[in-house]
Amino acid sequence: MKKSLLASAAVWALILPGTANAQGDRLAELERLMNTQAAKMETMRVEMEAIKKEKKSAGKSAGHIKKFGAAPTFASDDGVFTFKPRGRLFIDFWNSNDDKNLENDFDATEVRTARLGGEGTITGIKYKLEAEFEEDGLTGLTDAYLQIKAFKPLVFTIGQQKTGNSLEELTSSRHITFMERGGMTDVFSFSRQIGIKVSHDAHNWGAAVGVFRGAFGDSTPDEETTVAGRTYFHGKVANDKGMFHVGGSFRYRDFAKTSKTVRYRQRPHSHIQTRYVNTGTLAADEDLFFGVEGAVVLGSFSSQAEWGWQSPDMLAGSDPDFNAGYVDISYFLTGETRPYKKGSFQRPKIKKPLGQG
């Protein structure tokens, strides 16, 4: 009996170490497999994070539509850059009959204006670039400027822009009352020129002054110098149901030394018509303009008027005085009103567009 017990103990003594060694190997192998799997999972996690960052970065560069109004405004996700396409296409048809002078009869159509461009902001600086086209292709740039608002309350506008004269001239041709602007804006040659303008628009008044030389497309080596300024005041009337605007502007032009000439001319009503008002070429060293302007809006009723005086400094003979002005009246039968902002009229908001009944 004692020998049997000793034999059994010896057998178990031989078996147990082998079993323990086998279990240890299995545990080591299992631990190795788990570590390998964990490493693979970590690699996958890092790769997924990289893919997410790449997609997020790609999304930022693509940007998004910030606003969808009359035209969409695109913006980068960080807000640094915005872009809004702009343009216009005006097609005019005119028919005129003159019983006293058959030469004034005409029946014609023209593409009055065709423009394409864009505007927006880059790191807080506003930009605007718009090109004009005719039958022969690109004819030039209308607006091409940067507007800096970093020096509040002053705003600096640098580039090709309007000199800043006349309520009618500074209101976009998309928002004026009639198909053509009041005659005084063209007869006195208000236009866009390259220069720098400093302006300030407060709650109910504004002022601007600028210095300009030449315009895009000028081929002359010597250009005229222009100094222009404008101020205006506006307020509410009729228990805030209406508004009024009054203002004035000036412009001084020193003509190019190589071409001391000026000409004042204008077409009546239509851009297709001939220029009935035409002074011919005048030999002058400089000219000076002063103008006053006013407007009132009462609900659907609105009216505006301007008067301007201009006198050239003739190289010989006496200096003539030229005067021009206009008055217009309008009324919305469908209840709209003319919006006004910062010294000019804006796009009316239609209450019931045709596409919406």
PDB file of N, CA and C in Angstrom, residues 240-273:
ATOM      1  N   ASP A 240     -42.446 108.085 -39.208  1.00  0.00           N
ATOM      2  CA  ASP A 240     -41.541 107.021 -39.681  1.00  0.00           C
ATOM      3  C   ASP A 240     -42.088 106.238 -40.872  1.00  0.00           C
ATOM      4  N   LYS A 241     -43.156 106.726 -41.495  1.00  0.00           N
ATOM      5  CA  LYS A 241     -43.691 106.047 -42.678  1.00  0.00           C
ATOM      6  C   LYS A 241     -43.046 106.549 -43.973  1.00  0.00           C
ATOM      7  N   GLY A 242     -42.245 107.589 -43.854  1.00  0.00           N
ATOM      8  CA  GLY A 242     -41.570 108.141 -45.017  1.00  0.00           C
ATOM      9  C   GLY A 242     -40.201 108.669 -44.650  1.00  0.00           C
ATOM     10  N   MET A 243     -39.480 109.178 -45.637  1.00  0.00           N
ATOM     11  CA  MET A 243     -38.145 109.716 -45.404  1.00  0.00           C
ATOM     12  C   MET A 243     -37.851 110.844 -46.381  1.00  0.00           C
ATOM     13  N   PHE A 244     -36.830 111.638 -46.040  1.00  0.00           N
ATOM     14  CA  PHE A 244     -36.371 112.684 -46.944  1.00  0.00           C
ATOM     15  C   PHE A 244     -34.850 112.623 -47.039  1.00  0.00           C
ATOM     16  N   HIS A 245     -34.337 113.168 -48.127  1.00  0.00           N
ATOM     17  CA  HIS A 245     -32.897 113.201 -48.370  1.00  0.00           C
ATOM     18  C   HIS A 245     -32.538 114.544 -48.972  1.00  0.00           C
ATOM     19  N   VAL A 246     -31.490 115.181 -48.468  1.00  0.00           N
ATOM     20  CA  VAL A 246     -30.942 116.397 -49.062  1.00  0.00           C
ATOM     21  C   VAL A 246     -29.426 116.243 -49.115  1.00  0.00           C
ATOM     22  N   GLY A 247     -28.825 116.827 -50.131  1.00  0.00           N
ATOM     23  CA  GLY A 247     -27.379 116.709 -50.245  1.00  0.00           C
ATOM     24  C   GLY A 247     -26.811 117.651 -51.281  1.00  0.00           C
ATOM     25  N   GLY A 248     -25.504 117.641 -51.382  1.00  0.00           N
ATOM     26  CA  GLY A 248     -24.816 118.467 -52.363  1.00  0.00           C
ATOM     27  C   GLY A 248     -23.453 117.879 -52.680  1.00  0.00           C
ATOM     28  N   SER A 249     -22.920 118.232 -53.842  1.00  0.00           N
ATOM     29  CA  SER A 249     -21.614 117.707 -54.238  1.00  0.00           C
ATOM     30  C   SER A 249     -20.877 118.724 -55.093  1.00  0.00           C
ATOM     31  N   PHE A 250     -19.556 118.524 -55.221  1.00  0.00           N
ATOM     32  CA  PHE A 250     -18.736 119.363 -56.086  1.00  0.00           C
ATOM     33  C   PHE A 250     -17.746 118.479 -56.834  1.00  0.00           C
ATOM     34  N   ARG A 251     -17.218 119.010 -57.923  1.00  0.00           N
ATOM     35  CA  ARG A 251     -16.165 118.325 -58.667  1.00  0.00           C
ATOM     36  C   ARG A 251     -15.302 119.353 -59.379  1.00  0.00           C
ATOM     37  N   TYR A 252     -14.004 119.204 -59.213  1.00  0.00           N
ATOM     38  CA  TYR A 252     -13.040 120.060 -59.912  1.00  0.00           C
ATOM     39  C   TYR A 252     -12.186 119.176 -60.814  1.00  0.00           C
ATOM     40  N   ARG A 253     -12.053 119.566 -62.084  1.00  0.00           N
ATOM     41  CA  ARG A 253     -11.237 118.805 -63.026  1.00  0.00           C
ATOM     42  C   ARG A 253     -10.156 119.696 -63.639  1.00  0.00           C
ATOM     43  N   ASP A 254      -8.919 119.227 -63.558  1.00  0.00           N
ATOM     44  CA  ASP A 254      -7.794 119.880 -64.222  1.00  0.00           C
ATOM     45  C   ASP A 254      -7.459 119.026 -65.437  1.00  0.00           C
ATOM     46  N   PHE A 255      -7.760 119.543 -66.626  1.00  0.00           N
ATOM     47  CA  PHE A 255      -7.634 118.738 -67.834  1.00  0.00           C
ATOM     48  C   PHE A 255      -6.173 118.438 -68.164  1.00  0.00           C
ATOM     49  N   ALA A 256      -5.975 117.344 -68.909  1.00  0.00           N
ATOM     50  CA  ALA A 256      -4.629 116.923 -69.286  1.00  0.00           C
ATOM     51  C   ALA A 256      -3.918 118.019 -70.072  1.00  0.00           C
ATOM     52  N   LYS A 257      -2.629 118.165 -69.831  1.00  0.00           N
ATOM     53  CA  LYS A 257      -1.861 119.222 -70.494  1.00  0.00           C
ATOM     54  C   LYS A 257      -1.816 119.037 -72.003  1.00  0.00           C
ATOM     55  N   THR A 258      -1.859 117.781 -72.435  1.00  0.00           N
ATOM     56  CA  THR A 258      -1.786 117.513 -73.875  1.00  0.00           C
ATOM     57  C   THR A 258      -3.132 117.664 -74.568  1.00  0.00           C
ATOM     58  N   SER A 259      -4.208 117.827 -73.785  1.00  0.00           N
ATOM     59  CA  SER A 259      -5.542 117.942 -74.391  1.00  0.00           C
ATOM     60  C   SER A 259      -6.408 118.843 -73.529  1.00  0.00           C
ATOM     61  N   LYS A 260      -6.217 120.126 -73.667  1.00  0.00           N
ATOM     62  CA  LYS A 260      -6.972 121.090 -72.879  1.00  0.00           C
ATOM     63  C   LYS A 260      -8.320 121.364 -73.544  1.00  0.00           C
ATOM     64  N   THR A 261      -9.164 120.337 -73.581  1.00  0.00           N
ATOM     65  CA  THR A 261     -10.479 120.477 -74.212  1.00  0.00           C
ATOM     66  C   THR A 261     -11.531 119.771 -73.368  1.00  0.00           C
ATOM     67  N   VAL A 262     -12.788 120.180 -73.579  1.00  0.00           N
ATOM     68  CA  VAL A 262     -13.914 119.554 -72.893  1.00  0.00           C
ATOM     69  C   VAL A 262     -15.138 119.664 -73.799  1.00  0.00           C
ATOM     70  N   ARG A 263     -16.088 118.754 -73.612  1.00  0.00           N
ATOM     71  CA  ARG A 263     -17.312 118.769 -74.411  1.00  0.00           C
ATOM     72  C   ARG A 263     -18.465 118.305 -73.529  1.00  0.00           C
ATOM     73  N   TYR A 264     -19.597 119.009 -73.611  1.00  0.00           N
ATOM     74  CA  TYR A 264     -20.792 118.642 -72.856  1.00  0.00           C
ATOM     75  C   TYR A 264     -21.881 118.248 -73.849  1.00  0.00           C
ATOM     76  N   ARG A 265     -22.413 117.042 -73.717  1.00  0.00           N
ATOM     77  CA  ARG A 265     -23.434 116.569 -74.662  1.00  0.00           C
ATOM     78  C   ARG A 265     -24.288 115.490 -74.009  1.00  0.00           C
ATOM     79  N   GLN A 266     -25.499 115.285 -74.590  1.00  0.00           N
ATOM     80  CA  GLN A 266     -26.424 114.312 -74.005  1.00  0.00           C
ATOM     81  C   GLN A 266     -27.510 113.936 -75.004  1.00  0.00           C
ATOM     82  N   ARG A 267     -27.946 112.666 -74.893  1.00  0.00           N
ATOM     83  CA  ARG A 267     -29.077 112.169 -75.683  1.00  0.00           C
ATOM     84  C   ARG A 267     -30.364 112.341 -74.876  1.00  0.00           C
ATOM     85  N   PRO A 268     -31.506 112.562 -75.541  1.00  0.00           N
ATOM     86  CA  PRO A 268     -32.770 112.666 -74.808  1.00  0.00           C
ATOM     87  C   PRO A 268     -33.435 111.303 -74.621  1.00  0.00           C
ATOM     88  N   HIS A 269     -33.635 110.911 -73.405  1.00  0.00           N
ATOM     89  CA  HIS A 269     -34.448 109.740 -73.055  1.00  0.00           C
ATOM     90  C   HIS A 269     -33.828 108.401 -73.441  1.00  0.00           C
ATOM     91  N   SER A 270     -33.287 108.281 -74.626  1.00  0.00           N
ATOM     92  CA  SER A 270     -32.835 106.990 -75.142  1.00  0.00           C
ATOM     93  C   SER A 270     -31.354 107.015 -75.474  1.00  0.00           C
ATOM     94  N   HIS A 271     -30.674 105.913 -75.165  1.00  0.00           N
ATOM     95  CA  HIS A 271     -29.264 105.789 -75.509  1.00  0.00           C
ATOM     96  C   HIS A 271     -29.067 105.591 -77.007  1.00  0.00           C
ATOM     97  N   ILE A 272     -30.137 105.218 -77.715  1.00  0.00           N
ATOM     98  CA  ILE A 272     -30.062 105.011 -79.157  1.00  0.00           C
ATOM     99  C   ILE A 272     -30.151 106.336 -79.910  1.00  0.00           C
ATOM    100  N   GLN A 273     -30.794 107.326 -79.303  1.00  0.00           N
ATOM    101  CA  GLN A 273     -31.027 108.608 -79.974  1.00  0.00           C
ATOM    102  C   GLN A 273     -29.724 109.359 -80.245  1.00  0.00           C
TER     103      GLN A 273
END
